[in-house]
């Protein structure tokens, strides 16, 4: 059997049998790969560690017919603060779920891998008040790097420069000025939201989480991101539902 060496991060780890696990690994060169890890559940040593969610390792694999088989691996790093915190873990599981759909099996997509790794690194050190900004920036940037970069500077209909207030059209991928309210699914968006969208679309993966936004902007981007992600990935992601439903509803009357 052919031997393949690659570095990657585990984004899914499931029990396959009493002793074995099947893991999904994101790699720069091979995209997303599926790996059978024999004895991973029995092992308290290296194989047990390298097959855990978000472990980064250098993998040595046999290339099987349907999936890779783990021969050996050298552990590189993991993100201990995420492992210990159920809320951080839920956010990162949600990011990993999206990556399962964005990065295809066997297709290299280094931009997506970098994007995912920066999100994980930031979640590892983030405070709870930063989680939602990280999630929204991660979600929107994910859709943008898939190729759906919306038109963010001028009104789609009249080319008028957009700065203060606008409508974001989900189906037409971009902004409409206030005089040209689009039909179909849209979200009203204000100055800081417009600036945030431009920042998310244009900054480097490394700098993505440096921007801070107000709670009002978070709210408008939440609506936009949910609709845009569901429309472009044609899927509802549910891992966040529990956490979001437990958040205090600040706007309710006392
Ligand atoms: Zn217009």
PDB file of C-alpha atoms and ligand atoms in Angstrom:
ATOM      1  CA  UNK A   1       0.000   0.000   0.000  1.00  0.00           C
ATOM      2  CA  UNK A   2       1.123   3.524  -0.778  1.00  0.00           C
ATOM      3  CA  UNK A   3       2.311   5.618   2.163  1.00  0.00           C
ATOM      4  CA  UNK A   4       1.296   9.290   2.420  1.00  0.00           C
ATOM      5  CA  UNK A   5       2.697  11.865   4.850  1.00  0.00           C
ATOM      6  CA  UNK A   6       0.686  14.965   5.678  1.00  0.00           C
ATOM      7  CA  UNK A   7       0.058  17.484   8.461  1.00  0.00           C
ATOM      8  CA  UNK A   8      -3.473  18.158   9.587  1.00  0.00           C
ATOM      9  CA  UNK A   9      -6.045  18.988  12.240  1.00  0.00           C
ATOM     10  CA  UNK A  10      -8.793  16.583  13.340  1.00  0.00           C
ATOM     11  CA  UNK A  11     -12.248  18.097  12.766  1.00  0.00           C
ATOM     12  CA  UNK A  12     -14.316  15.015  13.524  1.00  0.00           C
ATOM     13  CA  UNK A  13     -13.631  11.923  15.574  1.00  0.00           C
ATOM     14  CA  UNK A  14     -16.189   9.131  15.838  1.00  0.00           C
ATOM     15  CA  UNK A  15     -16.241   5.698  17.393  1.00  0.00           C
ATOM     16  CA  UNK A  16     -16.262   3.011  14.701  1.00  0.00           C
ATOM     17  CA  UNK A  17     -15.985  -0.156  16.776  1.00  0.00           C
ATOM     18  CA  UNK A  18     -14.964  -1.153  20.291  1.00  0.00           C
ATOM     19  CA  UNK A  19     -11.365  -0.190  19.600  1.00  0.00           C
ATOM     20  CA  UNK A  20     -11.291   1.833  16.408  1.00  0.00           C
ATOM     21  CA  UNK A  21     -12.129   5.387  15.457  1.00  0.00           C
ATOM     22  CA  UNK A  22     -12.736   7.094  12.150  1.00  0.00           C
ATOM     23  CA  UNK A  23     -11.371  10.612  12.049  1.00  0.00           C
ATOM     24  CA  UNK A  24     -11.777  13.434   9.551  1.00  0.00           C
ATOM     25  CA  UNK A  25      -8.652  15.514   9.074  1.00  0.00           C
ATOM     26  CA  UNK A  26      -8.195  18.864   7.334  1.00  0.00           C
ATOM     27  CA  UNK A  27      -4.887  19.075   5.511  1.00  0.00           C
ATOM     28  CA  UNK A  28      -3.341  21.756   3.328  1.00  0.00           C
ATOM     29  CA  UNK A  29      -2.320  19.410   0.507  1.00  0.00           C
ATOM     30  CA  UNK A  30      -5.102  16.795   0.467  1.00  0.00           C
ATOM     31  CA  UNK A  31      -8.072  18.870   1.588  1.00  0.00           C
ATOM     32  CA  UNK A  32     -10.397  16.873   3.817  1.00  0.00           C
ATOM     33  CA  UNK A  33      -9.500  13.217   4.366  1.00  0.00           C
ATOM     34  CA  UNK A  34     -11.096  10.309   6.208  1.00  0.00           C
ATOM     35  CA  UNK A  35      -8.788   8.109   8.248  1.00  0.00           C
ATOM     36  CA  UNK A  36      -9.369   4.791   9.990  1.00  0.00           C
ATOM     37  CA  UNK A  37      -7.482   4.831  13.290  1.00  0.00           C
ATOM     38  CA  UNK A  38      -7.207   1.268  14.490  1.00  0.00           C
ATOM     39  CA  UNK A  39      -6.855   0.826  18.223  1.00  0.00           C
ATOM     40  CA  UNK A  40      -7.446   4.548  18.897  1.00  0.00           C
ATOM     41  CA  UNK A  41     -10.054   3.892  21.574  1.00  0.00           C
ATOM     42  CA  UNK A  42      -7.894   1.352  23.340  1.00  0.00           C
ATOM     43  CA  UNK A  43      -4.788   3.516  23.296  1.00  0.00           C
ATOM     44  CA  UNK A  44      -4.020   5.885  26.137  1.00  0.00           C
ATOM     45  CA  UNK A  45      -0.866   6.903  24.315  1.00  0.00           C
ATOM     46  CA  UNK A  46      -0.035   8.621  21.070  1.00  0.00           C
ATOM     47  CA  UNK A  47      -2.769   7.225  18.800  1.00  0.00           C
ATOM     48  CA  UNK A  48      -5.395   8.167  21.373  1.00  0.00           C
ATOM     49  CA  UNK A  49      -4.081  11.744  21.526  1.00  0.00           C
ATOM     50  CA  UNK A  50      -3.593  12.394  17.811  1.00  0.00           C
ATOM     51  CA  UNK A  51      -7.135  11.242  16.994  1.00  0.00           C
ATOM     52  CA  UNK A  52      -8.874  13.685  19.348  1.00  0.00           C
ATOM     53  CA  UNK A  53     -10.940  16.623  18.086  1.00  0.00           C
ATOM     54  CA  UNK A  54      -8.669  19.584  17.171  1.00  0.00           C
ATOM     55  CA  UNK A  55      -5.397  17.694  17.626  1.00  0.00           C
ATOM     56  CA  UNK A  56      -2.804  18.864  15.091  1.00  0.00           C
ATOM     57  CA  UNK A  57      -0.340  16.194  14.017  1.00  0.00           C
ATOM     58  CA  UNK A  58       2.015  15.005  11.367  1.00  0.00           C
ATOM     59  CA  UNK A  59       0.325  11.886   9.989  1.00  0.00           C
ATOM     60  CA  UNK A  60       1.830   8.883   8.258  1.00  0.00           C
ATOM     61  CA  UNK A  61      -0.980   7.069   6.413  1.00  0.00           C
ATOM     62  CA  UNK A  62      -1.606   4.067   4.221  1.00  0.00           C
ATOM     63  CA  UNK A  63      -3.737   4.957   1.243  1.00  0.00           C
ATOM     64  CA  UNK A  64      -6.580   2.439   1.220  1.00  0.00           C
ATOM     65  CA  UNK A  65      -9.292   2.037  -1.389  1.00  0.00           C
ATOM     66  CA  UNK A  66     -11.988   4.046   0.384  1.00  0.00           C
ATOM     67  CA  UNK A  67     -10.112   5.829   3.117  1.00  0.00           C
ATOM     68  CA  UNK A  68      -6.699   6.272   4.633  1.00  0.00           C
ATOM     69  CA  UNK A  69      -5.478   4.039   7.444  1.00  0.00           C
ATOM     70  CA  UNK A  70      -3.392   5.577  10.203  1.00  0.00           C
ATOM     71  CA  UNK A  71       0.054   4.036  10.366  1.00  0.00           C
ATOM     72  CA  UNK A  72       1.715   6.455  12.718  1.00  0.00           C
ATOM     73  CA  UNK A  73       1.524  10.091  13.793  1.00  0.00           C
ATOM     74  CA  UNK A  74       3.557  12.682  15.572  1.00  0.00           C
ATOM     75  CA  UNK A  75       1.530  15.010  17.769  1.00  0.00           C
ATOM     76  CA  UNK A  76       2.210  18.715  17.128  1.00  0.00           C
ATOM     77  CA  UNK A  77      -0.249  20.710  19.233  1.00  0.00           C
ATOM     78  CA  UNK A  78      -3.813  21.113  20.446  1.00  0.00           C
ATOM     79  CA  UNK A  79      -5.969  23.841  21.997  1.00  0.00           C
ATOM     80  CA  UNK A  80      -6.385  23.018  25.689  1.00  0.00           C
ATOM     81  CA  UNK A  81      -8.698  25.924  26.590  1.00  0.00           C
ATOM     82  CA  UNK A  82     -11.231  24.715  24.032  1.00  0.00           C
ATOM     83  CA  UNK A  83     -11.177  21.158  25.291  1.00  0.00           C
ATOM     84  CA  UNK A  84     -11.928  22.320  28.836  1.00  0.00           C
ATOM     85  CA  UNK A  85     -14.778  24.692  28.025  1.00  0.00           C
ATOM     86  CA  UNK A  86     -18.094  23.368  26.746  1.00  0.00           C
ATOM     87  CA  UNK A  87     -19.069  26.707  25.222  1.00  0.00           C
ATOM     88  CA  UNK A  88     -15.814  27.133  23.302  1.00  0.00           C
ATOM     89  CA  UNK A  89     -16.073  23.490  22.262  1.00  0.00           C
ATOM     90  CA  UNK A  90     -19.573  24.039  20.881  1.00  0.00           C
ATOM     91  CA  UNK A  91     -18.478  27.047  18.823  1.00  0.00           C
ATOM     92  CA  UNK A  92     -15.503  25.109  17.443  1.00  0.00           C
ATOM     93  CA  UNK A  93     -17.673  22.067  16.632  1.00  0.00           C
ATOM     94  CA  UNK A  94     -19.898  24.410  14.664  1.00  0.00           C
ATOM     95  CA  UNK A  95     -16.865  25.778  12.768  1.00  0.00           C
ATOM     96  CA  UNK A  96     -15.755  22.194  12.078  1.00  0.00           C
ATOM     97  CA  UNK A  97     -19.238  21.271  10.790  1.00  0.00           C
ATOM     98  CA  UNK A  98     -19.036  24.108   8.291  1.00  0.00           C
ATOM     99  CA  UNK A  99     -15.557  23.004   7.206  1.00  0.00           C
ATOM    100  CA  UNK A 100     -16.923  19.513   6.492  1.00  0.00           C
ATOM    101  CA  UNK A 101     -19.064  21.126   3.797  1.00  0.00           C
ATOM    102  CA  UNK A 102     -16.659  23.802   2.557  1.00  0.00           C
ATOM    103  CA  UNK A 103     -13.562  21.641   2.076  1.00  0.00           C
ATOM    104  CA  UNK A 104     -14.189  18.675  -0.201  1.00  0.00           C
ATOM    105  CA  UNK A 105     -12.675  15.222   0.217  1.00  0.00           C
ATOM    106  CA  UNK A 106      -9.279  15.129  -1.475  1.00  0.00           C
ATOM    107  CA  UNK A 107      -9.434  18.720  -2.770  1.00  0.00           C
ATOM    108  CA  UNK A 108      -6.782  21.098  -1.531  1.00  0.00           C
ATOM    109  CA  UNK A 109      -8.205  24.404  -0.214  1.00  0.00           C
ATOM    110  CA  UNK A 110      -5.401  26.023   1.844  1.00  0.00           C
ATOM    111  CA  UNK A 111      -7.269  29.313   2.258  1.00  0.00           C
ATOM    112  CA  UNK A 112     -10.083  27.505   4.081  1.00  0.00           C
ATOM    113  CA  UNK A 113      -7.651  25.613   6.326  1.00  0.00           C
ATOM    114  CA  UNK A 114      -5.884  28.833   7.343  1.00  0.00           C
ATOM    115  CA  UNK A 115      -9.243  30.466   7.968  1.00  0.00           C
ATOM    116  CA  UNK A 116     -10.312  27.587  10.219  1.00  0.00           C
ATOM    117  CA  UNK A 117      -7.014  27.503  12.136  1.00  0.00           C
ATOM    118  CA  UNK A 118      -7.125  31.235  12.898  1.00  0.00           C
ATOM    119  CA  UNK A 119     -10.675  30.866  14.208  1.00  0.00           C
ATOM    120  CA  UNK A 120      -9.594  28.013  16.489  1.00  0.00           C
ATOM    121  CA  UNK A 121      -6.523  29.905  17.715  1.00  0.00           C
ATOM    122  CA  UNK A 122      -8.682  32.927  18.549  1.00  0.00           C
ATOM    123  CA  UNK A 123     -11.380  30.854  20.249  1.00  0.00           C
ATOM    124  CA  UNK A 124      -8.703  29.209  22.370  1.00  0.00           C
ATOM    125  CA  UNK A 125      -7.753  32.545  23.933  1.00  0.00           C
ATOM    126  CA  UNK A 126     -11.062  34.445  23.597  1.00  0.00           C
ATOM    127  CA  UNK A 127     -13.296  35.782  26.376  1.00  0.00           C
ATOM    128  CA  UNK A 128     -17.018  34.965  26.266  1.00  0.00           C
ATOM    129  CA  UNK A 129     -17.870  38.482  25.057  1.00  0.00           C
ATOM    130  CA  UNK A 130     -15.796  37.852  21.910  1.00  0.00           C
ATOM    131  CA  UNK A 131     -17.364  34.511  20.927  1.00  0.00           C
ATOM    132  CA  UNK A 132     -20.218  35.888  18.863  1.00  0.00           C
ATOM    133  CA  UNK A 133     -18.016  38.249  16.866  1.00  0.00           C
ATOM    134  CA  UNK A 134     -15.659  35.364  16.112  1.00  0.00           C
ATOM    135  CA  UNK A 135     -18.571  33.168  15.029  1.00  0.00           C
ATOM    136  CA  UNK A 136     -20.083  35.794  12.735  1.00  0.00           C
ATOM    137  CA  UNK A 137     -16.778  36.771  11.173  1.00  0.00           C
ATOM    138  CA  UNK A 138     -15.927  33.088  10.704  1.00  0.00           C
ATOM    139  CA  UNK A 139     -19.290  32.271   9.105  1.00  0.00           C
ATOM    140  CA  UNK A 140     -19.366  35.225   6.742  1.00  0.00           C
ATOM    141  CA  UNK A 141     -15.747  34.891   5.689  1.00  0.00           C
ATOM    142  CA  UNK A 142     -16.357  31.164   5.064  1.00  0.00           C
ATOM    143  CA  UNK A 143     -19.089  31.983   2.573  1.00  0.00           C
ATOM    144  CA  UNK A 144     -16.985  34.727   0.969  1.00  0.00           C
ATOM    145  CA  UNK A 145     -13.971  32.445   0.404  1.00  0.00           C
ATOM    146  CA  UNK A 146     -16.245  29.871  -1.213  1.00  0.00           C
ATOM    147  CA  UNK A 147     -16.608  32.424  -3.977  1.00  0.00           C
ATOM    148  CA  UNK A 148     -19.729  34.280  -2.901  1.00  0.00           C
ATOM    149  CA  UNK A 149     -18.166  37.664  -2.280  1.00  0.00           C
ATOM    150  CA  UNK A 150     -21.055  40.098  -2.316  1.00  0.00           C
ATOM    151  CA  UNK A 151     -21.048  43.506  -3.923  1.00  0.00           C
ATOM    152  CA  UNK A 152     -20.377  45.819  -0.977  1.00  0.00           C
ATOM    153  CA  UNK A 153     -19.543  49.281  -2.327  1.00  0.00           C
ATOM    154  CA  UNK A 154     -22.329  50.350  -4.662  1.00  0.00           C
ATOM    155  CA  UNK A 155     -26.041  49.748  -5.024  1.00  0.00           C
ATOM    156  CA  UNK A 156     -26.592  46.781  -7.340  1.00  0.00           C
ATOM    157  CA  UNK A 157     -29.332  48.675  -9.164  1.00  0.00           C
ATOM    158  CA  UNK A 158     -28.157  52.300  -9.477  1.00  0.00           C
ATOM    159  CA  UNK A 159     -24.407  52.129  -8.693  1.00  0.00           C
ATOM    160  CA  UNK A 160     -24.782  54.734  -5.953  1.00  0.00           C
ATOM    161  CA  UNK A 161     -21.973  54.600  -3.384  1.00  0.00           C
ATOM    162  CA  UNK A 162     -23.193  52.914  -0.199  1.00  0.00           C
ATOM    163  CA  UNK A 163     -21.997  54.258   3.138  1.00  0.00           C
ATOM    164  CA  UNK A 164     -24.656  54.876   5.740  1.00  0.00           C
ATOM    165  CA  UNK A 165     -27.638  52.569   5.394  1.00  0.00           C
ATOM    166  CA  UNK A 166     -28.541  49.883   2.927  1.00  0.00           C
ATOM    167  CA  UNK A 167     -30.266  46.605   2.303  1.00  0.00           C
ATOM    168  CA  UNK A 168     -28.248  43.440   1.941  1.00  0.00           C
ATOM    169  CA  UNK A 169     -29.930  41.114  -0.519  1.00  0.00           C
ATOM    170  CA  UNK A 170     -29.299  37.441   0.253  1.00  0.00           C
ATOM    171  CA  UNK A 171     -30.392  36.169  -3.141  1.00  0.00           C
ATOM    172  CA  UNK A 172     -28.609  38.843  -5.201  1.00  0.00           C
ATOM    173  CA  UNK A 173     -25.320  38.841  -3.237  1.00  0.00           C
ATOM    174  CA  UNK A 174     -24.969  42.469  -2.360  1.00  0.00           C
ATOM    175  CA  UNK A 175     -26.173  45.873  -1.309  1.00  0.00           C
ATOM    176  CA  UNK A 176     -29.049  48.036  -2.419  1.00  0.00           C
ATOM    177  CA  UNK A 177     -29.388  51.710  -1.499  1.00  0.00           C
ATOM    178  CA  UNK A 178     -32.370  52.898   0.561  1.00  0.00           C
ATOM    179  CA  UNK A 179     -34.253  54.042  -2.545  1.00  0.00           C
ATOM    180  CA  UNK A 180     -34.039  50.601  -4.123  1.00  0.00           C
ATOM    181  CA  UNK A 181     -35.379  48.219  -1.518  1.00  0.00           C
ATOM    182  CA  UNK A 182     -34.958  44.807  -3.155  1.00  0.00           C
ATOM    183  CA  UNK A 183     -37.632  42.165  -3.301  1.00  0.00           C
ATOM    184  CA  UNK A 184     -36.803  38.753  -1.852  1.00  0.00           C
ATOM    185  CA  UNK A 185     -34.873  37.988   1.329  1.00  0.00           C
ATOM    186  CA  UNK A 186     -32.930  40.991   2.627  1.00  0.00           C
ATOM    187  CA  UNK A 187     -31.473  42.432   5.825  1.00  0.00           C
ATOM    188  CA  UNK A 188     -31.324  46.109   6.731  1.00  0.00           C
ATOM    189  CA  UNK A 189     -27.791  47.099   7.529  1.00  0.00           C
ATOM    190  CA  UNK A 190     -26.168  50.226   8.955  1.00  0.00           C
ATOM    191  CA  UNK A 191     -22.802  51.965   8.742  1.00  0.00           C
ATOM    192  CA  UNK A 192     -20.783  49.759  11.099  1.00  0.00           C
ATOM    193  CA  UNK A 193     -22.307  46.599   9.665  1.00  0.00           C
ATOM    194  CA  UNK A 194     -21.355  47.711   6.153  1.00  0.00           C
ATOM    195  CA  UNK A 195     -17.815  48.471   7.327  1.00  0.00           C
ATOM    196  CA  UNK A 196     -17.622  45.094   9.075  1.00  0.00           C
ATOM    197  CA  UNK A 197     -18.706  43.240   5.920  1.00  0.00           C
ATOM    198  CA  UNK A 198     -16.039  45.034   3.886  1.00  0.00           C
ATOM    199  CA  UNK A 199     -13.444  44.223   6.522  1.00  0.00           C
ATOM    200  CA  UNK A 200     -14.469  40.540   6.620  1.00  0.00           C
ATOM    201  CA  UNK A 201     -14.266  40.320   2.835  1.00  0.00           C
ATOM    202  CA  UNK A 202     -10.951  42.133   2.399  1.00  0.00           C
ATOM    203  CA  UNK A 203      -8.654  41.715   5.380  1.00  0.00           C
ATOM    204  CA  UNK A 204      -6.151  38.865   5.684  1.00  0.00           C
ATOM    205  CA  UNK A 205      -7.133  35.635   7.459  1.00  0.00           C
ATOM    206  CA  UNK A 206      -4.661  36.539  10.184  1.00  0.00           C
ATOM    207  CA  UNK A 207      -6.197  39.947  10.934  1.00  0.00           C
ATOM    208  CA  UNK A 208      -9.837  38.901  10.645  1.00  0.00           C
ATOM    209  CA  UNK A 209     -10.633  38.909  14.363  1.00  0.00           C
ATOM    210  CA  UNK A 210      -9.007  42.254  15.158  1.00  0.00           C
ATOM    211  CA  UNK A 211     -12.082  44.332  14.415  1.00  0.00           C
ATOM    212  CA  UNK A 212     -14.465  45.086  17.274  1.00  0.00           C
ATOM    213  CA  UNK A 213     -18.142  45.737  16.670  1.00  0.00           C
ATOM    214  CA  UNK A 214     -21.018  47.007  18.795  1.00  0.00           C
ATOM    215  CA  UNK A 215     -23.789  44.742  20.142  1.00  0.00           C
ATOM    216  CA  UNK A 216     -26.239  46.372  17.677  1.00  0.00           C
ATOM    217  CA  UNK A 217     -23.991  45.481  14.760  1.00  0.00           C
ATOM    218  CA  UNK A 218     -23.571  41.944  16.088  1.00  0.00           C
ATOM    219  CA  UNK A 219     -27.353  41.664  16.041  1.00  0.00           C
ATOM    220  CA  UNK A 220     -27.778  42.785  12.450  1.00  0.00           C
ATOM    221  CA  UNK A 221     -24.895  40.592  11.266  1.00  0.00           C
ATOM    222  CA  UNK A 222     -26.401  37.614  13.118  1.00  0.00           C
ATOM    223  CA  UNK A 223     -29.530  37.840  11.027  1.00  0.00           C
ATOM    224  CA  UNK A 224     -27.541  38.367   7.849  1.00  0.00           C
ATOM    225  CA  UNK A 225     -25.055  35.577   8.503  1.00  0.00           C
ATOM    226  CA  UNK A 226     -27.728  33.007   9.344  1.00  0.00           C
ATOM    227  CA  UNK A 227     -29.613  33.709   6.128  1.00  0.00           C
ATOM    228  CA  UNK A 228     -26.518  33.962   3.948  1.00  0.00           C
ATOM    229  CA  UNK A 229     -24.909  30.760   5.278  1.00  0.00           C
ATOM    230  CA  UNK A 230     -28.145  28.787   4.962  1.00  0.00           C
ATOM    231  CA  UNK A 231     -28.699  30.064   1.455  1.00  0.00           C
ATOM    232  CA  UNK A 232     -25.180  29.405   0.130  1.00  0.00           C
ATOM    233  CA  UNK A 233     -24.420  26.139   1.938  1.00  0.00           C
ATOM    234  CA  UNK A 234     -28.032  24.998   1.534  1.00  0.00           C
ATOM    235  CA  UNK A 235     -28.085  23.711   5.070  1.00  0.00           C
ATOM    236  CA  UNK A 236     -29.087  24.664   8.597  1.00  0.00           C
ATOM    237  CA  UNK A 237     -26.318  24.253  11.160  1.00  0.00           C
ATOM    238  CA  UNK A 238     -27.725  23.298  14.540  1.00  0.00           C
ATOM    239  CA  UNK A 239     -24.771  22.986  16.933  1.00  0.00           C
ATOM    240  CA  UNK A 240     -25.154  26.600  18.067  1.00  0.00           C
ATOM    241  CA  UNK A 241     -28.908  26.418  18.709  1.00  0.00           C
ATOM    242  CA  UNK A 242     -28.637  25.352  22.339  1.00  0.00           C
ATOM    243  CA  UNK A 243     -26.079  28.021  23.287  1.00  0.00           C
ATOM    244  CA  UNK A 244     -27.894  30.808  21.465  1.00  0.00           C
ATOM    245  CA  UNK A 245     -31.217  29.857  23.063  1.00  0.00           C
ATOM    246  CA  UNK A 246     -29.646  30.079  26.534  1.00  0.00           C
ATOM    247  CA  UNK A 247     -28.347  33.600  26.022  1.00  0.00           C
ATOM    248  CA  UNK A 248     -30.055  36.299  28.073  1.00  0.00           C
ATOM    249  CA  UNK A 249     -32.714  38.115  26.082  1.00  0.00           C
ATOM    250  CA  UNK A 250     -31.675  41.667  26.898  1.00  0.00           C
ATOM    251  CA  UNK A 251     -34.390  43.262  24.822  1.00  0.00           C
ATOM    252  CA  UNK A 252     -37.328  41.689  26.617  1.00  0.00           C
ATOM    253  CA  UNK A 253     -39.248  44.038  28.926  1.00  0.00           C
ATOM    254  CA  UNK A 254     -38.699  43.381  32.626  1.00  0.00           C
TER     255      UNK A 254
HETATM  256 ZN1  LIG B   1     -29.851  52.304  -5.661  1.00  0.00          ZN
END
